[in-house]
């Protein structure tokens, strides 16, 4: 296809504003899908994605559209992930496009996630076409939302396309706008090959499939290519595109988006943002913008039943086949036994992996307190990065510690602002900016990431009844007065619960933790002290009083079935307990204790 007849675009939208529904409609109208296939959302193809309503992996479809001017265009529609954890993947998808449809729910208006994506899109010099979706809803207020787009985002909105992706209204108009308003790609097809690796995933039949955008030259089947950042060479054995079904092609020329396979076994051998060039007469300079992905949040994952360790290892390895952005290494804990220390892009990413292990692989897991990466400067001048509280060096050897900070933008209706400001203040936040647009506030805070990884997002949602949106970026390390807090149950430290906290926050966090554990750990035959301590100093304490020997003793009378139930319950409980010295702690206690209230 000549460059003039190609359009590469993505759809940016706040969660639930209708991105997937619109994408499916575009595919349907251009003939890629039947009505029945439409009924299953195509672009979101993992179960968890569906349930959580988020798109994790970018996918791309090629559509052929014959416009009103009689010409047929090749439209490459790129689906991008919708969460801050996957910001780098988003940035590469955006770099592969020349424009974007900005989908805004006409009843909800502009949200923070939309803003963050729009700014990124503008940074990539995209032509942005506003699309007001859900105009079928009685609450839709097209004029108000147009004003918001102009006021908040600064984009002209008078030519916004009005759609109802659900009822199929305005879909032709969207396609016409793509052709008319989004510029065609540029690129010298005779120059040496440069293709950007946009995404990759594991397919059981094809092996690793790589999504590419060809920037210059031509990518052909049978070519020997070099992955410049990775420093590896491969033979291209398939070239194609998705419509959304796979269609094989002979080549992809500059300006085009498509996929290749090259008998690659693991996704970890492909780095998003890498430059692919030919081995012979290849490019000498890579494309700009390559970044190695780095884990931001770490936690330990341990099987509840030690016998499941091998199964956990296999399951983690399998997941990793398809998601190179999480890392794992073996870890052994005095109390939890053998497990893995895992690194994630963010908390949502952690939850997704944890949920998949539990659900798809049927594993009972104990997750230790999530931790960020701290920089420790030792008195002898050495520096080290710390992502496990268990590895914290002796305090007397530490000169300074630094912790990662983020800048967060929160967007919420005015009525919830007070609660949100308090939350940010409590989490050591520094307010940077506060502006109003109509009855909505946009507040910018700098926050230590450490204070955000616990339960910030959940708290934000509950304070705002789900109306607040939250977006963040990392802004580097800053010194902090950080200490390691241990939790002791019956005088034994429970390593899964130890964490690095700011000294000021230690006492309240320690107290919460002890109070929680008091309710979560069942009574034993003896008194159990629960303590939070920094070094040798106890900062909080609770005591679980002793219990009478026979659990059935309290059902005097002789109700046999009730007695049986109790005994059974006790037995079941046992299966999911961890022994700490002489104390049994139920599995739920770990997870619940880590959730601050
Ligand atoms: P993420 O993938 O989570 O980012 O969400 P999304 O933006 O892809 O939203 P999705 O297409 O999944 O739509 C969210 C919900 O809005 C679904 O229940 C859709 O059926 C509904 N929806 C989408 N478009 C319309 C529309 O035009 N009108 C109405 N009434 N509902 C719509």
Coordinates of C-alpha atoms and ligand atoms in Angstrom, one line a residue:
X1 CA 0.0 0.0 0.0
X2 CA 1.4 3.4 -0.9
X3 CA 2.1 5.6 2.1
X4 CA -0.6 8.1 1.1
X5 CA -3.2 5.3 1.7
X6 CA -2.1 4.2 5.1
X7 CA -3.4 5.5 8.4
X8 CA -2.0 4.3 11.7
X9 CA -4.0 5.3 14.8
X10 CA -4.8 4.3 18.3
X11 CA -7.8 4.9 20.5
X12 CA -7.3 6.6 23.8
X13 CA -10.0 6.6 26.4
X14 CA -10.6 6.5 30.1
X15 CA -11.6 3.1 31.4
X16 CA -15.1 2.2 30.4
X17 CA -15.7 5.1 28.0
X18 CA -16.1 2.6 25.2
X19 CA -12.8 2.0 23.6
X20 CA -13.2 -1.8 23.0
X21 CA -16.8 -1.4 21.9
X22 CA -15.8 1.2 19.3
X23 CA -12.8 -0.8 18.1
X24 CA -15.1 -3.9 17.6
X25 CA -17.6 -1.7 15.6
X26 CA -14.8 -0.4 13.4
X27 CA -13.7 -4.0 12.7
X28 CA -17.3 -5.0 12.1
X29 CA -18.1 -2.2 9.7
X30 CA -15.0 -2.8 7.6
X31 CA -15.8 -6.4 7.3
X32 CA -13.4 -8.1 9.7
X33 CA -16.0 -9.6 11.9
X34 CA -19.4 -11.2 11.9
X35 CA -22.2 -10.2 14.2
X36 CA -21.6 -13.3 16.3
X37 CA -17.9 -12.7 16.6
X38 CA -18.8 -9.1 17.6
X39 CA -20.7 -10.4 20.6
X40 CA -17.5 -11.5 22.2
X41 CA -15.2 -8.5 22.6
X42 CA -12.3 -9.2 20.4
X43 CA -9.5 -6.9 21.3
X44 CA -9.6 -7.7 25.0
X45 CA -8.8 -11.4 24.9
X46 CA -7.8 -12.5 28.3
X47 CA -10.4 -13.5 31.0
X48 CA -9.0 -11.3 33.7
X49 CA -8.9 -8.4 31.3
X50 CA -12.6 -8.9 30.6
X51 CA -13.5 -9.1 34.3
X52 CA -11.5 -6.1 35.3
X53 CA -12.4 -4.3 32.1
X54 CA -8.9 -3.3 31.2
X55 CA -6.7 -4.0 28.3
X56 CA -3.3 -5.4 29.2
X57 CA -1.6 -6.3 26.0
X58 CA -1.6 -4.1 23.0
X59 CA -3.0 -5.7 19.9
X60 CA -3.4 -4.4 16.4
X61 CA -5.8 -5.0 13.6
X62 CA -5.6 -4.0 9.9
X63 CA -8.8 -2.8 8.3
X64 CA -9.5 -2.1 4.7
X65 CA -11.8 0.8 4.3
X66 CA -13.2 2.2 1.0
X67 CA -13.9 5.9 1.8
X68 CA -16.5 8.1 0.3
X69 CA -13.9 9.4 -2.2
X70 CA -13.8 5.9 -3.7
X71 CA -10.2 5.1 -2.6
X72 CA -9.4 2.1 -0.4
X73 CA -7.2 2.7 2.7
X74 CA -5.2 0.5 4.9
X75 CA -6.1 1.4 8.5
X76 CA -4.0 0.0 11.3
X77 CA -5.8 0.3 14.6
X78 CA -3.6 -0.1 17.6
X79 CA -5.1 -1.1 20.9
X80 CA -3.1 0.3 23.8
X81 CA -3.1 -0.8 27.5
X82 CA -5.1 1.5 29.7
X83 CA -3.2 1.6 33.0
X84 CA -0.3 3.6 34.4
X85 CA 1.6 0.4 35.2
X86 CA 2.1 -0.2 31.5
X87 CA 3.1 3.4 30.6
X88 CA 6.2 2.4 28.5
X89 CA 4.3 -0.1 26.4
X90 CA 1.7 2.6 25.8
X91 CA 4.4 5.0 24.7
X92 CA 5.8 2.6 22.1
X93 CA 2.3 1.9 20.7
X94 CA 1.8 5.7 20.4
X95 CA 5.2 6.0 18.7
X96 CA 3.9 3.6 16.1
X97 CA 1.0 5.8 15.1
X98 CA 0.4 9.2 13.6
X99 CA -2.9 9.9 15.2
X100 CA -5.4 8.9 17.8
X101 CA -9.1 8.8 18.4
X102 CA -9.9 10.4 21.8
X103 CA -13.0 8.6 23.0
X104 CA -14.8 10.5 25.8
X105 CA -18.0 9.2 27.4
X106 CA -20.5 12.0 26.7
X107 CA -22.2 11.4 30.0
X108 CA -19.1 11.2 32.1
X109 CA -16.8 13.8 30.6
X110 CA -13.0 14.1 30.7
X111 CA -11.2 12.0 33.3
X112 CA -7.6 12.0 34.6
X113 CA -6.5 8.9 32.6
X114 CA -7.8 10.5 29.5
X115 CA -5.7 13.6 30.2
X116 CA -2.5 11.6 30.8
X117 CA -3.0 9.7 27.6
X118 CA -3.8 12.8 25.6
X119 CA -0.7 14.6 26.8
X120 CA 1.4 11.5 25.8
X121 CA -0.3 11.5 22.4
X122 CA 0.4 15.2 21.9
X123 CA 4.0 14.5 22.8
X124 CA 4.2 12.0 19.9
X125 CA 2.8 14.8 17.6
X126 CA -0.4 12.9 17.0
X127 CA -3.4 14.4 15.3
X128 CA -6.2 13.9 17.8
X129 CA -9.8 13.3 16.7
X130 CA -12.2 13.7 19.6
X131 CA -15.1 11.2 19.6
X132 CA -18.0 11.7 22.0
X133 CA -19.3 8.2 22.7
X134 CA -22.5 7.0 24.4
X135 CA -24.6 9.8 22.9
X136 CA -27.6 7.3 23.3
X137 CA -27.5 7.7 27.1
X138 CA -30.1 10.1 28.5
X139 CA -27.4 11.7 30.6
X140 CA -25.2 12.5 27.6
X141 CA -24.4 16.2 27.5
X142 CA -22.5 16.8 24.3
X143 CA -22.1 20.5 24.6
X144 CA -20.8 20.3 28.1
X145 CA -18.2 17.6 27.2
X146 CA -17.1 19.5 24.1
X147 CA -16.5 22.5 26.4
X148 CA -14.5 20.3 28.7
X149 CA -12.4 19.0 25.9
X150 CA -11.6 22.6 24.8
X151 CA -11.1 24.0 28.3
X152 CA -9.2 21.1 30.0
X153 CA -7.3 19.5 27.1
X154 CA -7.1 22.6 24.8
X155 CA -8.3 20.7 21.7
X156 CA -10.8 22.2 19.3
X157 CA -14.0 20.1 19.8
X158 CA -16.4 21.6 17.3
X159 CA -15.5 18.8 14.8
X160 CA -15.8 16.1 17.4
X161 CA -17.5 12.9 16.0
X162 CA -20.6 11.8 17.8
X163 CA -21.1 8.1 18.3
X164 CA -22.9 5.4 20.1
X165 CA -20.5 2.5 19.7
X166 CA -23.2 0.3 21.4
X167 CA -25.9 1.0 18.9
X168 CA -23.6 1.5 15.9
X169 CA -24.3 5.3 15.4
X170 CA -21.5 7.4 13.8
X171 CA -19.1 4.6 12.9
X172 CA -18.8 5.6 9.2
X173 CA -18.1 9.2 10.4
X174 CA -15.3 8.0 12.6
X175 CA -13.7 6.1 9.6
X176 CA -14.1 9.2 7.4
X177 CA -12.5 11.3 10.0
X178 CA -9.5 8.9 10.3
X179 CA -8.9 9.1 6.6
X180 CA -9.4 12.9 6.3
X181 CA -7.7 14.1 9.5
X182 CA -5.0 11.7 10.5
X183 CA -1.9 12.2 8.4
X184 CA -0.4 9.3 6.5
X185 CA 2.9 7.9 7.8
X186 CA 6.3 8.9 6.3
X187 CA 9.3 6.7 5.6
X188 CA 11.9 5.9 3.0
X189 CA 11.2 2.4 1.7
X190 CA 14.6 2.2 0.0
X191 CA 16.6 3.1 3.1
X192 CA 18.1 0.4 5.4
X193 CA 15.4 -1.5 7.4
X194 CA 14.4 0.0 10.8
X195 CA 11.4 -1.6 12.5
X196 CA 10.3 -0.9 16.0
X197 CA 9.4 -3.7 18.3
X198 CA 6.1 -2.5 19.7
X199 CA 4.9 -5.6 21.5
X200 CA 5.3 -9.4 21.7
X201 CA 3.4 -12.3 23.1
X202 CA 3.6 -16.0 23.2
X203 CA 1.3 -18.1 20.9
X204 CA 1.2 -21.8 21.4
X205 CA 1.2 -22.5 17.6
X206 CA 3.4 -19.7 16.3
X207 CA 5.9 -19.2 19.2
X208 CA 6.7 -15.6 20.1
X209 CA 4.7 -13.2 17.8
X210 CA 6.2 -9.7 17.5
X211 CA 4.2 -6.7 16.6
X212 CA 6.3 -4.2 14.6
X213 CA 6.0 -0.8 13.0
X214 CA 8.3 -0.5 10.0
X215 CA 9.9 3.0 10.1
X216 CA 12.1 2.7 7.0
X217 CA 13.1 0.0 4.5
X218 CA 11.1 -3.2 4.0
X219 CA 10.8 -6.2 6.3
X220 CA 10.5 -9.5 4.3
X221 CA 10.0 -13.2 5.0
X222 CA 13.3 -15.0 4.9
X223 CA 15.4 -12.0 6.0
X224 CA 18.1 -12.4 8.6
X225 CA 17.6 -9.7 11.1
X226 CA 19.3 -8.2 14.1
X227 CA 17.6 -7.0 17.3
X228 CA 19.9 -4.0 18.0
X229 CA 19.4 -3.6 21.8
X230 CA 19.2 -7.3 22.5
X231 CA 22.2 -8.0 20.3
X232 CA 20.7 -11.1 18.8
X233 CA 20.0 -12.4 15.3
X234 CA 17.0 -14.2 13.9
X235 CA 15.6 -15.5 10.7
X236 CA 12.2 -14.1 9.9
X237 CA 9.9 -17.0 9.0
X238 CA 6.5 -15.3 8.9
X239 CA 5.3 -11.8 8.1
X240 CA 1.7 -10.8 8.4
X241 CA -1.1 -8.8 9.8
X242 CA -4.3 -9.4 11.9
X243 CA -7.7 -8.7 10.5
X244 CA -8.2 -9.6 13.4
X245 CA -7.6 -13.2 12.1
X246 CA -4.0 -13.8 11.1
X247 CA -3.2 -13.2 7.4
X248 CA 0.3 -14.0 6.1
X249 CA 2.0 -11.5 3.8
X250 CA 5.3 -11.4 1.9
X251 CA 6.5 -8.1 3.4
X252 CA 5.8 -5.1 5.5
X253 CA 7.0 -1.8 4.0
X254 CA 7.9 1.5 5.8
X255 CA 4.8 3.0 7.3
X256 CA 3.1 -0.3 7.9
X257 CA 2.3 -2.2 11.1
X258 CA 2.1 -6.0 11.3
X259 CA 3.6 -9.0 12.9
X260 CA 6.6 -11.3 12.4
X261 CA 7.7 -14.6 13.9
X262 CA 11.3 -15.8 13.9
X263 CA 11.2 -19.1 15.9
X264 CA 11.7 -17.3 19.2
X265 CA 10.8 -19.3 22.2
X266 CA 10.5 -16.8 25.0
X267 CA 9.0 -13.3 25.2
X268 CA 11.9 -12.3 27.4
X269 CA 14.1 -12.5 24.3
X270 CA 12.2 -9.6 22.8
X271 CA 12.4 -6.1 24.3
X272 CA 9.7 -3.6 23.6
X273 CA 11.2 -0.5 21.9
X274 CA 14.0 -2.5 20.3
X275 CA 15.1 -1.7 16.7
X276 CA 15.0 -4.5 14.2
X277 CA 17.3 -4.2 11.2
X278 CA 18.8 -6.5 8.6
X279 CA 22.1 -8.3 9.3
X280 CA 23.3 -7.3 5.8
X281 CA 23.4 -3.6 4.9
X282 CA 21.5 -2.8 8.1
X283 CA 20.9 0.4 9.9
X284 CA 23.8 1.6 12.1
X285 CA 21.8 3.8 14.4
X286 CA 18.9 2.5 16.4
X287 CA 15.5 4.2 16.8
X288 CA 15.4 6.7 19.7
X289 CA 13.5 6.0 22.9
X290 CA 14.5 2.5 23.9
X291 CA 14.2 1.8 27.6
X292 CA 14.7 -1.3 29.6
X293 CA 11.7 -2.1 31.7
X294 CA 12.3 -2.1 35.4
X295 CA 10.3 -3.6 38.2
X296 CA 8.9 -1.0 40.6
X297 CA 7.2 -3.1 43.2
X298 CA 8.4 -6.3 44.7
X299 CA 6.9 -9.0 46.9
X300 CA 7.4 -12.6 48.0
X301 CA 5.0 -15.3 46.7
X302 CA 5.0 -18.5 48.8
X303 CA 2.8 -21.5 48.4
X304 CA 0.5 -22.1 51.4
X305 CA 1.3 -25.8 51.1
X306 CA 5.0 -26.3 50.9
X307 CA 4.4 -29.3 48.6
X308 CA 3.1 -26.8 45.9
X309 CA 6.5 -25.2 45.5
X310 CA 7.3 -27.0 42.2
X311 CA 3.9 -26.3 40.9
X312 CA 4.4 -22.6 41.7
X313 CA 7.8 -22.6 40.0
X314 CA 6.2 -24.1 36.9
X315 CA 3.3 -21.7 36.9
X316 CA 5.4 -18.7 37.3
X317 CA 7.7 -19.8 34.5
X318 CA 4.7 -20.3 32.3
X319 CA 3.3 -16.9 33.0
X320 CA 6.7 -15.3 32.5
X321 CA 6.7 -16.9 28.9
X322 CA 4.0 -14.3 28.0
X323 CA 5.0 -11.4 30.3
X324 CA 8.6 -10.5 30.3
X325 CA 7.9 -7.5 32.4
X326 CA 7.8 -9.3 35.7
X327 CA 10.9 -10.9 37.3
X328 CA 11.3 -13.7 39.8
X329 CA 14.1 -15.3 41.8
X330 CA 14.0 -18.0 44.5
X331 CA 13.7 -16.8 48.0
X332 CA 13.6 -18.8 51.2
X333 CA 12.0 -17.5 54.3
X334 CA 12.5 -18.9 57.8
X335 CA 8.8 -19.1 58.4
X336 CA 7.3 -19.4 54.9
X337 CA 9.7 -21.8 53.4
X338 CA 10.6 -21.8 49.7
X339 CA 9.1 -19.2 47.5
X340 CA 9.9 -16.5 45.0
X341 CA 10.7 -12.9 45.2
X342 CA 8.9 -11.2 42.3
X343 CA 9.2 -7.8 40.7
X344 CA 6.3 -6.0 39.0
X345 CA 5.7 -2.8 37.0
X346 CA 3.2 -1.7 39.6
X347 CA 0.6 -2.8 42.1
X348 CA -2.1 -3.6 39.5
X349 CA 0.5 -5.7 37.6
X350 CA 1.2 -7.5 40.9
X351 CA -2.5 -8.2 41.5
X352 CA -3.0 -9.5 38.0
X353 CA -0.1 -12.0 38.3
X354 CA -1.2 -13.1 41.7
X355 CA -4.8 -13.5 40.6
X356 CA -3.8 -15.5 37.5
X357 CA -1.6 -17.9 39.7
X358 CA -4.5 -18.4 42.1
X359 CA -7.2 -18.8 39.4
X360 CA -5.7 -20.3 36.4
X361 CA -3.1 -22.4 38.2
X362 CA -5.2 -23.1 41.3
X363 CA -2.5 -22.2 43.8
X364 CA -3.0 -21.0 47.3
X365 CA -0.5 -18.3 47.9
X366 CA 0.8 -16.1 50.7
X367 CA 1.9 -12.7 49.4
X368 CA 4.3 -10.7 51.6
X369 CA 4.1 -7.0 52.1
X370 CA 4.9 -5.2 48.8
X371 CA 8.0 -3.2 48.8
X372 CA 9.6 -0.6 46.5
X373 CA 13.3 -0.4 45.7
X374 CA 15.3 1.6 48.2
X375 CA 18.8 2.9 47.8
X376 CA 21.0 2.3 50.8
X377 CA 24.3 4.3 51.2
X378 CA 26.6 2.5 53.6
X379 CA 28.9 4.2 56.1
X380 CA 31.9 2.8 54.1
X381 CA 30.6 4.5 51.0
X382 CA 29.1 1.5 49.2
X383 CA 25.7 1.7 47.7
X384 CA 23.1 -1.0 47.2
X385 CA 19.6 -1.3 46.0
X386 CA 17.2 -3.0 48.4
X387 CA 13.9 -4.7 47.4
X388 CA 13.4 -7.1 50.2
X389 CA 13.1 -5.9 53.8
X390 CA 14.8 -9.1 54.8
X391 CA 18.0 -8.0 53.2
X392 CA 18.2 -4.7 55.1
X393 CA 21.8 -4.3 56.4
X394 CA 22.5 -3.6 60.1
X395 CA 21.4 0.0 60.9
X396 CA 24.8 0.9 62.3
X397 CA 26.3 0.3 58.8
X398 CA 23.7 2.5 57.1
X399 CA 24.6 6.1 56.4
X400 CA 21.6 7.2 54.3
X401 CA 18.5 5.7 52.7
X402 CA 16.7 7.0 49.7
X403 CA 13.2 6.1 48.5
X404 CA 11.4 6.6 45.1
X405 CA 8.9 9.4 44.8
X406 CA 6.1 9.9 42.3
X407 CA 4.1 12.8 41.0
X408 CA 0.4 11.9 41.1
X409 CA -2.4 13.7 39.4
X410 CA -5.8 13.1 40.9
X411 CA -9.0 14.3 39.3
X412 CA -12.3 14.3 41.3
X413 CA -15.6 15.9 41.9
X414 CA -15.3 18.8 44.4
X415 CA -17.3 17.1 47.2
X416 CA -14.6 14.4 47.7
X417 CA -11.6 16.8 47.6
X418 CA -11.4 17.2 51.4
X419 CA -11.0 13.5 52.0
X420 CA -8.5 13.1 49.2
X421 CA -6.3 15.9 50.4
X422 CA -6.3 14.4 53.9
X423 CA -5.3 11.0 52.5
X424 CA -2.4 12.5 50.5
X425 CA -1.4 14.5 53.6
X426 CA -1.4 11.4 55.7
X427 CA 0.8 9.7 53.2
X428 CA 3.5 12.3 53.4
X429 CA 2.3 14.0 50.3
X430 CA 3.5 17.4 49.1
X431 CA 0.7 19.4 47.4
X432 CA 2.0 20.9 44.1
X433 CA -1.1 22.2 42.4
X434 CA -4.8 22.5 42.8
X435 CA -7.1 23.8 40.0
X436 CA -10.8 23.6 39.3
X437 CA -12.6 22.9 36.1
X438 CA -16.3 23.4 36.7
X439 CA -17.2 21.3 39.8
X440 CA -14.1 19.1 39.4
X441 CA -10.8 19.5 41.1
X442 CA -7.5 18.5 39.7
X443 CA -4.9 18.1 42.3
X444 CA -1.2 17.3 41.9
X445 CA 0.8 15.8 44.7
X446 CA 4.3 14.5 45.1
X447 CA 4.2 11.3 47.2
X448 CA 6.6 8.6 48.3
X449 CA 5.9 5.5 46.3
X450 CA 6.2 3.5 49.5
X451 CA 3.0 5.2 50.8
X452 CA 1.2 4.4 47.6
X453 CA 1.9 0.7 47.1
X454 CA -0.1 -0.4 50.1
X455 CA -3.6 0.6 49.6
X456 CA -3.6 4.1 48.3
X457 CA -5.7 3.3 45.3
X458 CA -8.3 1.4 47.2
X459 CA -8.6 4.2 49.7
X460 CA -8.9 6.8 47.0
X461 CA -11.6 4.9 45.4
X462 CA -13.5 4.3 48.6
X463 CA -13.2 8.0 49.7
X464 CA -14.5 9.2 46.3
X465 CA -17.0 6.4 45.8
X466 CA -15.1 5.5 42.7
X467 CA -15.2 8.9 41.1
X468 CA -11.6 9.9 41.5
X469 CA -9.0 9.0 38.9
X470 CA -5.4 8.6 39.6
X471 CA -2.3 8.7 37.4
X472 CA 1.3 8.9 38.3
X473 CA 4.9 9.0 37.1
X474 CA 8.1 8.4 38.9
X475 CA 10.2 11.4 39.7
X476 CA 13.3 9.9 41.2
X477 CA 14.8 9.1 44.6
X478 CA 14.8 11.3 47.7
X479 CA 16.4 10.8 51.1
X480 CA 14.0 9.5 53.8
X481 CA 14.1 8.6 57.4
X482 CA 13.4 4.9 56.8
X483 CA 13.4 2.0 59.2
X484 CA 12.7 -1.7 59.2
X485 CA 9.7 -2.6 61.3
X486 CA 9.4 -6.2 62.4
X487 CA 6.2 -7.9 63.5
X488 CA 6.6 -10.4 66.3
X489 CA 4.0 -13.1 67.2
X490 CA 4.8 -14.8 70.4
X491 CA 8.2 -13.2 70.4
X492 CA 9.0 -14.7 66.9
X493 CA 9.6 -12.3 64.1
X494 CA 7.2 -13.0 61.2
X495 CA 9.4 -12.2 58.2
X496 CA 6.5 -12.0 55.7
X497 CA 5.1 -9.1 57.6
X498 CA 8.3 -7.1 58.1
X499 CA 8.5 -3.9 56.1
X500 CA 10.4 -0.8 55.5
X501 CA 8.5 2.3 56.6
X502 CA 9.1 6.0 57.3
X503 CA 9.9 6.5 61.0
X504 CA 6.9 8.9 61.4
X505 CA 4.5 6.4 59.9
X506 CA 5.9 3.4 61.8
X507 CA 3.9 3.7 65.0
X508 CA 0.5 4.1 63.4
X509 CA 1.2 1.3 60.9
X510 CA 2.6 -0.9 63.6
X511 CA -0.5 -0.3 65.8
X512 CA -2.9 -1.1 62.9
X513 CA -1.0 -4.2 62.1
X514 CA -1.1 -5.5 65.7
X515 CA -4.8 -4.7 66.1
X516 CA -5.6 -6.5 62.9
X517 CA -3.5 -9.5 63.7
X518 CA -5.2 -9.7 67.1
X519 CA -8.5 -10.2 65.3
X520 CA -7.1 -12.5 62.6
X521 CA -5.1 -15.0 64.6
X522 CA -7.3 -17.5 66.4
X523 CA -6.9 -18.0 70.1
X524 CA -4.5 -20.6 71.3
X525 CA -4.1 -22.5 74.6
X526 CA -1.7 -19.8 75.8
X527 CA -1.5 -16.0 75.7
X528 CA 0.0 -14.6 72.5
X529 CA 1.7 -11.2 72.5
X530 CA 1.8 -9.4 69.2
X531 CA 4.4 -6.7 68.9
X532 CA 5.7 -4.3 66.3
X533 CA 9.3 -3.3 66.8
X534 CA 12.0 -1.2 65.3
X535 CA 15.3 -2.8 66.2
X536 CA 14.9 -3.9 69.8
X537 CA 12.3 -1.2 70.5
X538 CA 8.7 -2.2 70.7
X539 CA 6.4 0.5 69.3
X540 CA 3.0 -1.3 69.5
X541 CA 1.6 -4.3 71.3
X542 CA -1.6 -6.3 71.5
X543 CA -2.3 -9.6 73.3
X544 CA -4.5 -12.5 72.3
X545 CA -5.9 -14.1 75.4
X546 CA -5.7 -17.8 76.0
X547 CA -8.5 -20.2 75.0
X548 CA -10.0 -23.1 76.8
X549 CA -8.8 -26.4 75.6
X550 CA -11.8 -28.0 73.9
X551 CA -13.4 -26.0 71.1
X552 CA -16.6 -28.0 71.5
X553 CA -16.7 -27.2 75.2
X554 CA -18.8 -24.1 74.6
X555 CA -21.6 -26.0 73.0
X556 CA -22.9 -27.6 76.1
X557 CA -26.2 -29.3 75.4
X558 CA -25.0 -31.9 73.0
X559 CA -26.0 -30.6 69.6
X560 CA -24.0 -33.2 67.7
X561 CA -24.2 -31.6 64.2
X562 CA -23.0 -28.3 65.6
X563 CA -20.1 -30.0 67.3
X564 CA -19.2 -31.8 64.1
X565 CA -19.3 -28.6 62.1
X566 CA -17.0 -26.9 64.5
X567 CA -14.5 -29.7 64.4
X568 CA -14.6 -29.8 60.6
X569 CA -14.1 -26.0 60.5
X570 CA -11.1 -26.4 62.8
X571 CA -9.7 -29.1 60.5
X572 CA -10.2 -27.0 57.4
X573 CA -8.6 -24.1 59.1
X574 CA -5.6 -26.1 59.9
X575 CA -4.9 -26.8 56.3
X576 CA -4.4 -23.2 55.6
X577 CA -2.4 -22.2 58.6
X578 CA 1.3 -21.4 58.9
X579 CA 3.1 -22.4 62.0
X580 CA 5.1 -19.7 63.6
X581 CA 7.0 -21.3 66.5
X582 CA 4.1 -22.6 68.4
X583 CA 1.5 -20.3 66.8
X584 CA -0.7 -21.0 63.8
X585 CA -1.5 -18.0 61.6
X586 CA -4.3 -18.4 59.0
X587 CA -3.3 -17.6 55.5
X588 CA -6.0 -14.8 55.2
X589 CA -4.4 -13.1 58.1
X590 CA -1.3 -12.2 56.1
X591 CA -3.3 -10.6 53.3
X592 CA -5.7 -8.9 55.6
X593 CA -3.0 -7.6 57.9
X594 CA -1.2 -6.0 55.0
X595 CA -4.4 -4.1 54.0
X596 CA -4.4 -1.0 56.1
X597 CA -7.8 0.3 57.2
Ligands
LIG1 P1 -11.4 -0.6 29.0 O1 -11.1 -1.7 28.0 O2 -11.7 -1.1 30.4 O3 -10.5 0.6 28.9 O4 -12.9 -0.1 28.7 P2 -13.3 0.4 27.3 O5 -13.1 1.9 27.2 O6 -12.8 -0.5 26.2 O7 -14.9 0.3 27.4 P3 -15.8 -0.8 26.8 O8 -15.8 -0.8 25.3 O9 -15.5 -2.1 27.4 O10 -17.2 -0.3 27.3 C1 -17.5 -0.1 28.6 C2 -19.0 -0.2 28.8 O11 -19.7 0.8 28.2 C3 -19.5 -1.5 28.3 O12 -20.5 -2.0 29.2 C4 -20.2 -1.1 27.0 O13 -21.3 -1.9 26.6 C5 -20.6 0.3 27.3 N1 -20.7 1.1 26.1 C6 -19.7 1.3 25.1 N2 -20.2 2.1 24.2 C7 -21.4 2.6 24.5 C8 -22.3 3.4 24.0 O14 -22.2 4.0 22.9 N3 -23.5 3.6 24.6 C9 -23.8 3.0 25.8 N4 -24.9 3.2 26.4 N5 -22.9 2.1 26.4 C10 -21.7 1.9 25.7

